[in-house]
CSV table of C-alpha atoms and ligand atoms in Angstrom, one decimal:
chain,number,residue,atom,x,y,z
G,214,MET,CA,-6.9,3.7,1.4
G,215,PHE,CA,-7.4,4.4,-2.4
G,216,LYS,CA,-8.8,1.9,-4.6
G,217,LYS,CA,-7.4,3.1,-7.9
G,218,ILE,CA,-4.5,5.3,-8.7
G,219,LEU,CA,-3.9,7.0,-12.1
G,220,ILE,CA,-0.2,7.5,-12.7
G,221,ALA,CA,0.2,10.8,-14.7
G,222,ASN,CA,3.7,9.9,-16.0
G,223,ARG,CA,5.8,7.5,-18.1
G,224,GLY,CA,8.9,5.7,-18.1
G,225,GLU,CA,10.7,4.2,-15.1
G,226,ILE,CA,8.8,6.3,-12.5
G,227,ALA,CA,5.4,5.2,-13.9
G,228,LEU,CA,6.6,1.6,-13.5
G,229,ARG,CA,7.9,2.3,-10.1
G,230,VAL,CA,4.6,3.7,-8.9
G,231,ILE,CA,2.7,0.8,-10.4
G,232,ARG,CA,4.9,-1.7,-8.6
G,233,THR,CA,4.1,-0.3,-5.2
G,234,CYS,CA,0.4,0.0,-6.0
G,235,LYS,CA,0.3,-3.7,-6.9
G,236,GLU,CA,2.0,-4.5,-3.5
G,237,MET,CA,-0.6,-2.5,-1.8
G,238,GLY,CA,-3.5,-4.1,-3.5
G,239,ILE,CA,-4.4,-0.7,-5.3
G,240,LYS,CA,-5.6,-0.8,-9.0
G,241,THR,CA,-3.6,1.3,-11.4
G,242,VAL,CA,-4.4,3.3,-14.6
G,243,ALA,CA,-1.5,4.2,-16.9
G,244,VAL,CA,-2.0,7.2,-19.4
G,245,TYR,CA,0.3,7.1,-22.4
G,246,SER,CA,1.1,9.0,-25.7
G,247,THR,CA,1.1,7.2,-29.0
G,248,ALA,CA,4.8,7.3,-28.8
G,249,ASP,CA,4.7,5.1,-25.6
G,250,LYS,CA,2.1,2.5,-26.7
G,251,ASP,CA,4.7,-0.3,-26.4
G,252,SER,CA,6.0,1.0,-22.9
G,253,LEU,CA,6.0,-1.3,-20.0
G,254,HIS,CA,4.0,1.0,-17.8
G,255,VAL,CA,1.1,0.5,-20.3
G,256,ARG,CA,1.5,-3.3,-20.1
G,257,PHE,CA,1.8,-3.6,-16.4
G,258,ALA,CA,-1.0,-1.3,-15.3
G,259,ASP,CA,-4.4,-2.8,-14.9
G,260,GLU,CA,-6.0,-0.2,-17.3
G,261,ALA,CA,-4.3,2.1,-19.9
G,262,ILE,CA,-5.7,5.2,-21.7
G,263,CYS,CA,-4.1,6.8,-24.6
G,264,ILE,CA,-4.2,10.6,-24.0
G,265,GLY,CA,-2.7,12.0,-27.1
G,266,PRO,CA,0.3,12.2,-29.6
G,267,ALA,CA,4.0,12.2,-28.7
G,268,PRO,CA,4.5,15.9,-27.9
G,269,SER,CA,4.2,16.4,-24.1
G,270,ASN,CA,2.0,19.4,-24.4
G,271,GLU,CA,-0.6,17.3,-26.1
G,272,SER,CA,-0.3,14.3,-23.7
G,273,TYR,CA,1.5,14.2,-20.4
G,274,LEU,CA,1.1,18.0,-19.9
G,275,ASP,CA,-2.5,18.1,-21.0
G,276,ILE,CA,-4.6,18.5,-17.9
G,277,PRO,CA,-8.1,18.1,-19.3
G,278,ARG,CA,-7.1,14.8,-21.0
G,279,ILE,CA,-5.6,13.3,-17.8
G,280,ILE,CA,-8.5,14.5,-15.6
G,281,SER,CA,-11.0,12.9,-18.2
G,282,ALA,CA,-8.8,9.6,-18.1
G,283,ALA,CA,-9.3,9.6,-14.2
G,284,GLU,CA,-12.9,10.3,-14.4
G,285,ILE,CA,-13.5,7.6,-17.1
G,286,THR,CA,-11.7,5.0,-15.0
G,287,ASN,CA,-13.0,6.0,-11.6
G,288,ALA,CA,-9.5,6.6,-10.2
G,289,ASP,CA,-9.7,8.2,-6.7
G,290,ALA,CA,-6.1,9.5,-6.7
G,291,VAL,CA,-3.4,10.7,-9.1
G,292,HIS,CA,0.4,10.0,-8.7
G,293,PRO,CA,2.2,12.6,-10.8
G,294,GLY,CA,5.7,11.1,-10.4
G,295,TYR,CA,8.5,13.8,-11.2
G,296,GLY,CA,8.7,16.3,-13.9
G,297,PHE,CA,5.6,16.9,-16.1
G,298,LEU,CA,2.8,18.0,-13.8
G,299,SER,CA,4.3,17.0,-10.5
G,300,GLU,CA,4.9,20.7,-9.5
G,301,ASN,CA,2.0,22.3,-11.4
G,302,SER,CA,-0.2,24.0,-8.9
G,303,LYS,CA,-3.2,24.3,-11.4
G,304,PHE,CA,-3.1,20.5,-11.7
G,305,SER,CA,-3.0,19.9,-8.0
G,306,ARG,CA,-6.0,22.3,-7.7
G,307,ILE,CA,-8.0,20.8,-10.5
G,308,CYS,CA,-7.5,17.3,-9.2
G,309,THR,CA,-8.8,18.4,-5.8
G,310,GLU,CA,-11.8,20.3,-7.2
G,311,ASN,CA,-12.6,17.1,-9.2
G,312,GLY,CA,-12.6,14.8,-5.9
G,313,ILE,CA,-9.4,13.2,-7.0
G,314,LYS,CA,-6.6,13.1,-4.4
G,315,PHE,CA,-3.3,14.6,-5.8
G,316,ILE,CA,-0.4,12.7,-4.4
G,317,GLY,CA,1.8,15.6,-3.8
G,318,ALA,CA,1.8,19.1,-2.6
G,319,THR,CA,-1.1,21.6,-2.2
G,320,PRO,CA,-1.3,24.4,-4.9
G,321,GLU,CA,-0.2,26.9,-2.2
G,322,GLN,CA,2.9,24.9,-1.3
G,323,ILE,CA,3.8,24.4,-5.0
G,324,ASP,CA,3.4,28.2,-5.7
G,325,GLY,CA,5.2,29.2,-2.5
G,326,MET,CA,8.2,27.1,-3.2
G,327,GLY,CA,8.1,27.7,-7.0
G,328,ASN,CA,8.8,31.5,-6.4
G,329,LYS,CA,12.4,31.1,-5.1
G,330,ALA,CA,12.6,34.8,-3.7
G,331,GLN,CA,9.5,34.1,-1.7
G,332,ALA,CA,10.6,30.6,-0.7
G,333,LYS,CA,13.8,32.0,0.7
G,334,SER,CA,12.0,34.6,2.8
G,335,THR,CA,9.7,32.0,4.1
G,336,MET,CA,12.7,29.8,5.1
G,337,GLU,CA,14.6,32.7,6.7
G,338,ALA,CA,11.5,33.6,8.8
G,339,ALA,CA,11.3,29.9,9.8
G,340,GLY,CA,15.0,29.9,11.1
G,341,VAL,CA,16.5,28.0,8.2
G,342,PRO,CA,20.0,29.2,7.3
G,343,CYS,CA,20.0,31.0,3.9
G,344,VAL,CA,22.8,32.5,1.8
G,345,PRO,CA,23.3,36.2,2.7
G,346,GLY,CA,21.7,38.4,0.0
G,347,SER,CA,18.8,40.6,-1.0
G,348,LYS,CA,15.7,40.5,1.1
G,349,GLY,CA,13.3,39.2,-1.6
G,350,VAL,CA,13.3,40.6,-5.1
G,351,VAL,CA,15.8,43.1,-6.4
G,352,ASN,CA,14.6,44.7,-9.6
G,353,THR,CA,16.8,47.8,-10.4
G,354,VAL,CA,20.5,47.7,-11.2
G,355,ALA,CA,21.0,50.6,-8.7
G,356,GLU,CA,19.5,48.4,-5.9
G,357,ALA,CA,21.5,45.3,-7.1
G,358,LYS,CA,24.8,47.4,-6.9
G,359,LYS,CA,23.9,48.5,-3.4
G,360,ILE,CA,23.3,45.1,-2.1
G,361,ALA,CA,26.3,43.5,-3.8
G,362,LYS,CA,28.5,46.2,-2.3
G,363,GLN,CA,27.2,45.2,1.1
G,364,ILE,CA,27.7,41.5,0.8
G,365,GLY,CA,30.8,41.7,-1.2
G,366,TYR,CA,31.6,40.3,-4.7
G,367,PRO,CA,31.4,37.9,-6.2
G,368,VAL,CA,27.7,37.5,-6.1
G,369,MET,CA,25.0,35.5,-8.0
G,370,ILE,CA,21.9,37.0,-9.5
G,371,LYS,CA,19.1,34.3,-9.8
G,372,ALA,CA,15.6,34.2,-11.4
G,373,SER,CA,12.9,34.0,-8.8
G,374,ALA,CA,10.9,31.9,-11.2
G,375,GLY,CA,14.0,29.9,-12.1
G,376,GLY,CA,15.6,26.7,-10.8
G,377,GLY,CA,18.1,24.4,-12.2
G,378,GLY,CA,20.5,27.2,-13.3
G,379,LYS,CA,18.1,28.9,-15.7
G,380,GLY,CA,18.3,32.7,-15.4
G,381,MET,CA,21.2,32.6,-13.1
G,382,ARG,CA,24.5,34.6,-13.4
G,383,TYR,CA,27.8,34.8,-11.7
G,384,ILE,CA,28.8,38.4,-11.2
G,385,PRO,CA,32.4,38.8,-10.4
G,386,SER,CA,32.5,42.6,-10.0
G,387,GLU,CA,30.5,45.7,-10.2
G,388,ASP,CA,31.5,46.6,-13.8
G,389,GLN,CA,29.8,43.5,-15.1
G,390,LEU,CA,26.7,43.7,-13.0
G,391,GLU,CA,24.4,45.6,-15.3
G,392,GLU,CA,25.1,43.6,-18.5
G,393,LEU,CA,24.7,40.2,-16.6
G,394,MET,CA,21.6,41.2,-14.7
G,395,ASP,CA,20.0,42.4,-18.1
G,396,SER,CA,20.8,39.1,-19.8
G,397,ALA,CA,19.5,37.1,-16.8
G,398,LYS,CA,16.3,39.1,-16.9
G,399,ARG,CA,15.9,38.5,-20.6
G,400,GLU,CA,16.5,34.8,-20.2
G,401,SER,CA,14.1,34.6,-17.3
G,402,ALA,CA,11.4,36.5,-19.1
G,403,ALA,CA,11.7,34.3,-22.1
G,404,CYS,CA,11.7,31.0,-20.1
G,405,PHE,CA,9.2,31.8,-17.3
G,406,GLY,CA,7.3,34.9,-18.4
G,407,ASN,CA,8.7,36.7,-15.3
G,408,ASP,CA,12.0,38.4,-14.8
G,409,ASP,CA,12.0,39.0,-11.0
G,410,MET,CA,15.6,38.5,-9.6
G,411,TYR,CA,17.2,38.0,-6.2
G,412,MET,CA,20.8,38.2,-5.2
G,413,GLU,CA,23.1,36.1,-3.1
G,414,LYS,CA,26.7,35.9,-2.1
G,415,PHE,CA,28.5,33.5,-4.3
G,416,ILE,CA,29.4,30.3,-2.3
G,417,GLU,CA,32.7,28.8,-3.7
G,418,GLU,CA,32.8,25.2,-4.9
G,419,PRO,CA,29.8,24.1,-3.0
G,420,ARG,CA,28.5,20.6,-2.4
G,421,HIS,CA,24.8,20.0,-3.3
G,422,ILE,CA,23.5,18.0,-0.4
G,423,GLU,CA,19.7,17.6,0.0
G,424,ILE,CA,17.5,16.2,2.8
G,425,GLN,CA,14.5,13.8,2.1
G,426,ILE,CA,11.6,14.7,4.3
G,427,ILE,CA,8.2,13.4,4.7
G,428,GLY,CA,5.2,15.1,6.3
G,429,ASP,CA,1.8,14.0,7.3
G,430,GLN,CA,-1.7,15.5,7.4
G,431,THR,CA,-1.4,16.3,11.1
G,432,GLY,CA,1.6,18.6,10.5
G,433,ASN,CA,4.2,16.1,11.7
G,434,ALA,CA,7.4,15.7,9.8
G,435,CYS,CA,10.6,13.7,9.8
G,436,HIS,CA,13.8,13.4,7.8
G,437,LEU,CA,15.3,10.4,6.1
G,438,SER,CA,19.0,11.7,6.0
G,439,GLU,CA,20.7,13.2,3.1
G,440,ARG,CA,21.6,12.6,-0.6
G,441,ASP,CA,24.8,14.0,-2.0
G,442,CYS,CA,24.1,15.1,-5.6
G,443,SER,CA,27.3,17.1,-6.3
G,444,THR,CA,28.2,15.0,-9.4
G,445,GLN,CA,26.3,17.2,-11.9
G,446,ARG,CA,26.9,18.4,-15.4
G,447,ARG,CA,25.1,21.5,-16.6
G,448,HIS,CA,22.7,21.2,-13.8
G,449,GLN,CA,21.9,17.6,-14.6
G,450,LYS,CA,22.5,15.1,-11.9
G,451,LEU,CA,24.5,12.1,-13.0
G,452,VAL,CA,25.2,10.3,-9.7
G,453,GLU,CA,23.7,10.5,-6.3
G,454,GLU,CA,24.7,8.8,-3.0
G,455,VAL,CA,24.0,8.5,0.7
G,456,PRO,CA,25.7,9.0,3.1
G,457,SER,CA,27.4,12.0,1.6
G,458,PRO,CA,31.2,11.4,1.9
G,459,PHE,CA,31.3,14.9,3.3
G,460,MET,CA,28.8,14.3,6.1
G,461,THR,CA,29.4,14.2,9.8
G,462,LYS,CA,26.9,13.2,12.4
G,463,LYS,CA,26.8,16.7,13.7
G,464,LEU,CA,26.1,18.1,10.3
G,465,ARG,CA,23.4,15.6,9.4
G,466,ASP,CA,21.7,16.3,12.8
G,467,GLU,CA,21.8,20.2,12.0
G,468,MET,CA,20.6,19.9,8.3
G,469,GLY,CA,18.0,17.4,9.3
G,470,LYS,CA,16.6,19.8,11.9
G,471,ALA,CA,16.7,22.7,9.4
G,472,ALA,CA,14.9,20.6,6.8
G,473,ILE,CA,12.2,19.7,9.3
G,474,LYS,CA,11.8,23.3,10.2
G,475,ALA,CA,11.4,24.0,6.5
G,476,ALA,CA,8.8,21.3,6.1
G,477,LYS,CA,6.8,22.4,9.2
G,478,ALA,CA,6.9,26.0,8.2
G,479,VAL,CA,4.7,25.2,5.2
G,480,LYS,CA,2.7,22.3,6.9
G,481,TYR,CA,4.3,20.1,4.3
G,482,GLU,CA,2.3,16.9,3.5
G,483,GLY,CA,3.9,14.1,1.6
G,484,ALA,CA,7.4,13.4,0.3
G,485,GLY,CA,9.7,16.5,-0.3
G,486,THR,CA,13.3,17.4,-0.6
G,487,VAL,CA,15.1,20.5,0.9
G,488,GLU,CA,18.2,21.3,-1.2
G,489,PHE,CA,21.2,22.8,0.5
G,490,LEU,CA,24.5,24.3,-0.7
G,491,VAL,CA,27.3,23.2,1.7
G,492,ASP,CA,30.6,25.1,1.7
G,493,LYS,CA,34.0,23.8,2.5
G,494,HIS,CA,33.6,24.7,6.2
G,495,ARG,CA,30.5,22.7,6.4
G,496,LYS,CA,28.2,25.7,6.6
G,497,PHE,CA,25.0,25.0,4.8
G,498,TYR,CA,22.4,27.2,3.2
G,499,PHE,CA,18.9,26.7,2.0
G,500,MET,CA,18.7,26.5,-1.8
G,501,GLU,CA,15.4,25.2,-3.0
G,502,MET,CA,12.5,22.9,-1.8
G,503,ASN,CA,11.2,20.3,-4.2
G,504,THR,CA,7.5,19.3,-3.7
G,505,ARG,CA,7.7,16.0,-5.4
G,506,ILE,CA,9.3,12.5,-5.4
G,507,GLN,CA,12.7,12.8,-6.9
G,508,VAL,CA,14.6,10.6,-9.4
G,509,GLU,CA,17.2,9.8,-6.8
G,510,HIS,CA,14.7,8.7,-4.0
G,511,CYS,CA,15.9,5.1,-4.5
G,512,VAL,CA,19.3,5.6,-2.7
G,513,THR,CA,17.4,6.8,0.3
G,514,GLU,CA,15.0,3.7,0.2
G,515,GLU,CA,18.1,1.4,0.1
G,516,VAL,CA,19.7,2.9,3.2
G,517,VAL,CA,16.8,3.4,5.5
G,518,GLY,CA,15.0,0.3,4.4
G,519,PHE,CA,11.6,1.5,3.2
G,520,ASP,CA,9.5,2.3,0.2
G,521,LEU,CA,9.0,6.0,-0.2
G,522,ILE,CA,6.2,5.6,-2.8
G,523,ARG,CA,4.3,3.5,-0.3
G,524,GLU,CA,4.8,6.3,2.4
G,525,GLN,CA,3.7,8.9,-0.1
G,526,ILE,CA,0.5,7.0,-0.8
G,527,LYS,CA,-0.1,6.4,2.9
G,528,VAL,CA,0.4,10.0,4.0
G,529,ALA,CA,-1.9,11.1,1.0
G,530,ALA,CA,-4.6,8.6,2.4
G,531,GLY,CA,-4.5,10.3,5.8
G,532,TYR,CA,-2.0,7.8,7.7
G,533,LYS,CA,0.3,9.3,10.3
G,534,ILE,CA,4.0,9.0,10.3
G,535,SER,CA,6.0,7.8,13.3
G,536,GLY,CA,7.9,11.1,13.5
G,537,LYS,CA,11.3,9.5,14.1
G,538,ASN,CA,14.2,10.5,11.9
G,539,TYR,CA,16.5,8.0,10.1
G,540,THR,CA,20.2,7.5,9.7
G,541,PRO,CA,21.7,5.6,6.9
G,542,GLN,CA,22.5,2.0,7.9
G,543,LEU,CA,24.3,1.2,4.5
G,544,HIS,CA,25.8,3.0,1.6
G,545,ALA,CA,24.1,3.5,-1.7
G,546,ILE,CA,25.1,4.9,-4.9
G,547,GLU,CA,22.9,5.6,-8.0
G,548,CYS,CA,24.2,6.1,-11.6
G,549,ARG,CA,21.7,7.5,-14.0
G,550,ILE,CA,22.0,5.6,-17.3
G,551,ASN,CA,21.0,8.1,-20.1
G,552,ALA,CA,20.6,7.5,-23.8
G,553,GLU,CA,23.5,10.0,-24.4
G,554,ASP,CA,26.9,9.7,-25.9
G,555,PRO,CA,29.4,10.8,-23.2
G,556,ILE,CA,32.2,10.8,-25.7
G,557,ASN,CA,30.5,13.3,-27.9
G,558,GLY,CA,29.4,16.0,-25.3
G,559,PHE,CA,26.4,13.8,-24.0
G,560,ARG,CA,24.7,14.2,-27.3
G,561,PRO,CA,21.1,12.5,-27.2
G,562,SER,CA,21.2,8.9,-28.6
G,563,PRO,CA,17.5,7.8,-29.1
G,564,GLY,CA,16.7,4.7,-31.1
G,565,LYS,CA,16.1,0.9,-30.7
G,566,ILE,CA,17.7,-1.2,-28.2
G,567,LYS,CA,19.0,-4.2,-30.1
G,568,GLU,CA,20.6,-6.1,-27.3
G,569,LEU,CA,20.1,-5.9,-23.6
G,570,HIS,CA,21.7,-7.6,-20.6
G,571,THR,CA,21.0,-6.2,-17.3
G,572,PRO,CA,23.1,-6.4,-14.2
G,573,GLY,CA,22.0,-8.1,-11.0
G,574,GLY,CA,23.4,-9.9,-8.0
G,575,HIS,CA,23.9,-8.9,-4.4
G,576,GLY,CA,23.4,-5.2,-3.6
G,577,ILE,CA,22.3,-4.3,-7.2
G,578,ARG,CA,18.9,-2.6,-8.0
G,579,LEU,CA,18.0,-1.6,-11.5
G,580,ASP,CA,15.0,0.6,-12.0
G,581,THR,CA,14.2,0.7,-15.7
G,582,HIS,CA,11.3,0.6,-18.2
G,583,VAL,CA,13.4,-0.4,-21.1
G,584,TYR,CA,13.7,-4.0,-22.7
G,585,SER,CA,15.3,-5.6,-25.6
G,586,GLY,CA,13.7,-4.3,-28.8
G,587,TYR,CA,12.4,-1.1,-27.2
G,588,ALA,CA,12.7,2.0,-29.2
G,589,ILE,CA,13.6,5.1,-27.1
G,590,PRO,CA,11.4,7.9,-28.3
G,591,PRO,CA,13.2,11.2,-29.0
G,592,ASN,CA,10.4,13.3,-27.4
G,593,TYR,CA,11.1,12.9,-23.7
G,594,ASP,CA,14.1,12.9,-21.3
G,595,SER,CA,17.0,10.7,-22.0
G,596,MET,CA,17.3,8.7,-18.7
G,597,ILE,CA,16.6,5.1,-19.4
G,598,ALA,CA,17.6,3.3,-16.2
G,599,LYS,CA,18.8,4.0,-12.6
G,600,LEU,CA,21.5,1.6,-11.5
G,601,ILE,CA,21.9,1.5,-7.7
G,602,SER,CA,24.5,-0.3,-5.7
G,603,VAL,CA,24.1,-0.9,-1.9
G,604,ALA,CA,26.8,-2.2,0.5
G,605,GLN,CA,28.2,-1.9,4.0
G,606,THR,CA,30.8,0.8,3.0
G,607,ARG,CA,31.3,3.3,0.2
G,608,GLU,CA,34.3,1.4,-1.1
G,609,GLU,CA,32.3,-1.7,-1.4
G,610,ALA,CA,29.4,0.2,-3.1
G,611,ILE,CA,31.8,1.6,-5.7
G,612,ALA,CA,33.2,-1.9,-6.3
G,613,LYS,CA,29.8,-3.3,-6.8
G,614,MET,CA,28.8,-0.4,-9.1
G,615,LYS,CA,31.9,-1.0,-11.2
G,616,ARG,CA,31.1,-4.6,-11.5
G,617,ALA,CA,27.5,-4.0,-12.4
G,618,LEU,CA,28.4,-1.4,-15.0
G,619,ASP,CA,30.8,-3.9,-16.6
G,620,GLU,CA,27.9,-6.5,-16.8
G,621,PHE,CA,25.5,-4.0,-18.3
G,622,ILE,CA,25.2,-4.4,-22.0
G,623,ILE,CA,23.1,-2.2,-24.1
G,624,GLU,CA,23.5,-2.4,-27.9
G,625,GLY,CA,22.0,-0.2,-30.6
G,626,ILE,CA,22.3,3.2,-28.7
G,627,LYS,CA,25.0,5.1,-27.0
G,628,THR,CA,24.6,5.4,-23.1
G,629,THR,CA,26.4,7.1,-20.2
G,630,ILE,CA,27.7,3.7,-19.0
G,631,PRO,CA,31.4,4.5,-20.2
G,632,PHE,CA,31.2,7.9,-18.3
G,633,HIS,CA,30.2,6.1,-15.0
G,634,ILE,CA,32.9,3.5,-15.4
G,635,LYS,CA,35.5,6.3,-15.7
G,636,LEU,CA,34.0,8.1,-12.8
G,637,MET,CA,34.0,5.1,-10.5
G,638,GLU,CA,37.9,5.0,-11.1
G,639,ASN,CA,38.4,8.7,-10.8
G,640,GLU,CA,40.6,9.7,-7.8
G,641,THR,CA,38.7,12.8,-6.8
G,642,PHE,CA,35.4,10.7,-6.8
G,643,VAL,CA,37.0,7.7,-5.0
G,644,ASN,CA,38.3,10.1,-2.3
G,645,GLY,CA,34.8,11.7,-1.9
G,646,GLY,CA,36.1,15.1,-3.1
G,647,VAL,CA,33.5,15.9,-5.7
G,648,THR,CA,32.0,19.4,-5.6
G,649,THR,CA,29.6,21.0,-8.1
G,650,LYS,CA,32.6,22.3,-9.9
G,651,PHE,CA,34.2,18.9,-10.6
G,652,LEU,CA,32.5,17.8,-13.8
G,653,GLU,CA,32.9,21.4,-15.3
G,654,GLU,CA,36.8,20.9,-15.1
G,655,VAL,CA,37.6,17.2,-15.4
G,656,GLU,CA,38.2,15.5,-18.8
G,657,PHE,CA,37.8,11.8,-19.0
G,658,ASP,CA,40.0,9.8,-21.5
G,659,PHE,CA,37.7,7.3,-23.2
G,660,SER,CA,40.4,6.1,-25.7
G,661,ASP,CA,40.8,2.8,-24.0
G,662,MET,CA,37.1,1.9,-24.2
G,663,LYS,CA,35.5,0.2,-27.1
A,756,LIG,C1,24.7,29.0,-6.1
A,756,LIG,C2,26.1,28.6,-6.2
A,756,LIG,C3,26.9,29.3,-5.4
A,756,LIG,N1,26.5,30.4,-4.6
A,756,LIG,N2,24.3,29.9,-5.3
A,756,LIG,C4,22.9,26.1,-9.5
A,756,LIG,C5,21.5,25.7,-9.7
A,756,LIG,C6,20.6,26.4,-8.7
A,756,LIG,N3,19.7,25.6,-8.2
A,756,LIG,C7,21.5,27.0,-7.7
A,756,LIG,N4,23.0,26.8,-8.2
A,756,LIG,C8,24.0,27.3,-7.6
A,756,LIG,N5,23.6,28.3,-6.7
A,756,LIG,C9,25.3,30.7,-4.6
A,756,LIG,N6,24.9,31.6,-3.8
A,756,LIG,C10,26.3,27.6,-7.1
A,756,LIG,C11,25.3,27.0,-7.8
A,756,LIG,C12,25.6,25.9,-8.6
A,756,LIG,C13,25.3,24.5,-8.4
A,756,LIG,C14,24.5,24.2,-7.4
A,756,LIG,C15,24.1,22.9,-7.2
A,756,LIG,C16,24.5,21.9,-8.0
A,756,LIG,C17,25.3,22.2,-9.1
A,756,LIG,C18,25.8,23.5,-9.3
A,756,LIG,C19,26.5,23.9,-10.3
A,756,LIG,C20,26.9,25.2,-10.6
A,756,LIG,C21,26.5,26.2,-9.8
């Protein structure tokens, strides 16, 4: 087992990893930017090294500084968390070359999944269901028109280097294809330095359902059931839950099997997520594979009863997994509490937390790095807490979440708490009818809230 792990991250996930390391008797090293000198991850780690100023490029994304911090402190492994360098193949490679275990995917897996057209071809070859579309990259308008005609409009054109909606366009008919494809290519070139495109049939009002997987160094893999992440706004997840209200035993079994095929096809080692689009007929299609621990891993932990960070560390150290799959025993919901004003278009609201009262009680888990008096820096993402409710049924989990949201007091900044209170009372949400289109159309009335 590792003796010392450096956590190449900040915020709640840095704290989350430190907690598990402590329980496992592993020493921890925090790295931080000057903007984070008063953060809890700095205080709770055994050692802490300042790696630069507030901008991520000069701190949390600066590979030489992080490798130096690991060498100075003699860390034998690095946990990258999510975001930042967690899916950076160069970082994974440099860690390995320096004799530091990267707790995450290999450079080949990261690059193979980062290239979405290639990832889709790999999955298709492995027998994972994919959305009908181009075989790999489609680069000319003429070729795109030919494929679109074959599969039928509407279609989607997506950036191969993209993800999370960047460089993606909905194409309703042939007369708009050229213009939309050009703008998608320009956006993709500007964002990713690559304008390769692939095409898919458009799936109407899909649900976003993902499967958590874990693989070990012997090539064995298992799944830990699904997470429904359909409650998204502009490709930002706001709520995740398990079981999915749309799930059936048969669908879970089929999606779980497909996810394991996906993992085995790339000899996946560690914790990963296979994202699917699910249409109204419960047909599912591979969308992307994430080669990291995700923000929403906590809901899975709560329903299957184990610590995913611990499992990640164990497989990285060479331990084998049992190979059995998991079905949810409980219902868990996570609300992402962001420092944003939901009444004003989710505008960021950094600043000092003047007053804080956190919810607790039966079936409530709160993962956060904030405390009373903490100033949220404007430099990083706006998520400040994850509130998770766990209960026997979905109905009870919603009731618990409402109760906990009501208890949650954060003064000095605006947060997404009022949004979540409205959502927990929304008929479509309560009925389990949320698709990825829901938040684009619904308008909440906040006039009765203070
Ligand atoms: C789609 C789709 C419909 N049909 N692909 C959005 C982000 C990117 N990862 C894939 N996305 C979508 N791909 C086909 N063929 C609809 C979406 C989509 C979506 C997917 C998941 C979660 C939220 C979404 C919001 C809008 C569109």
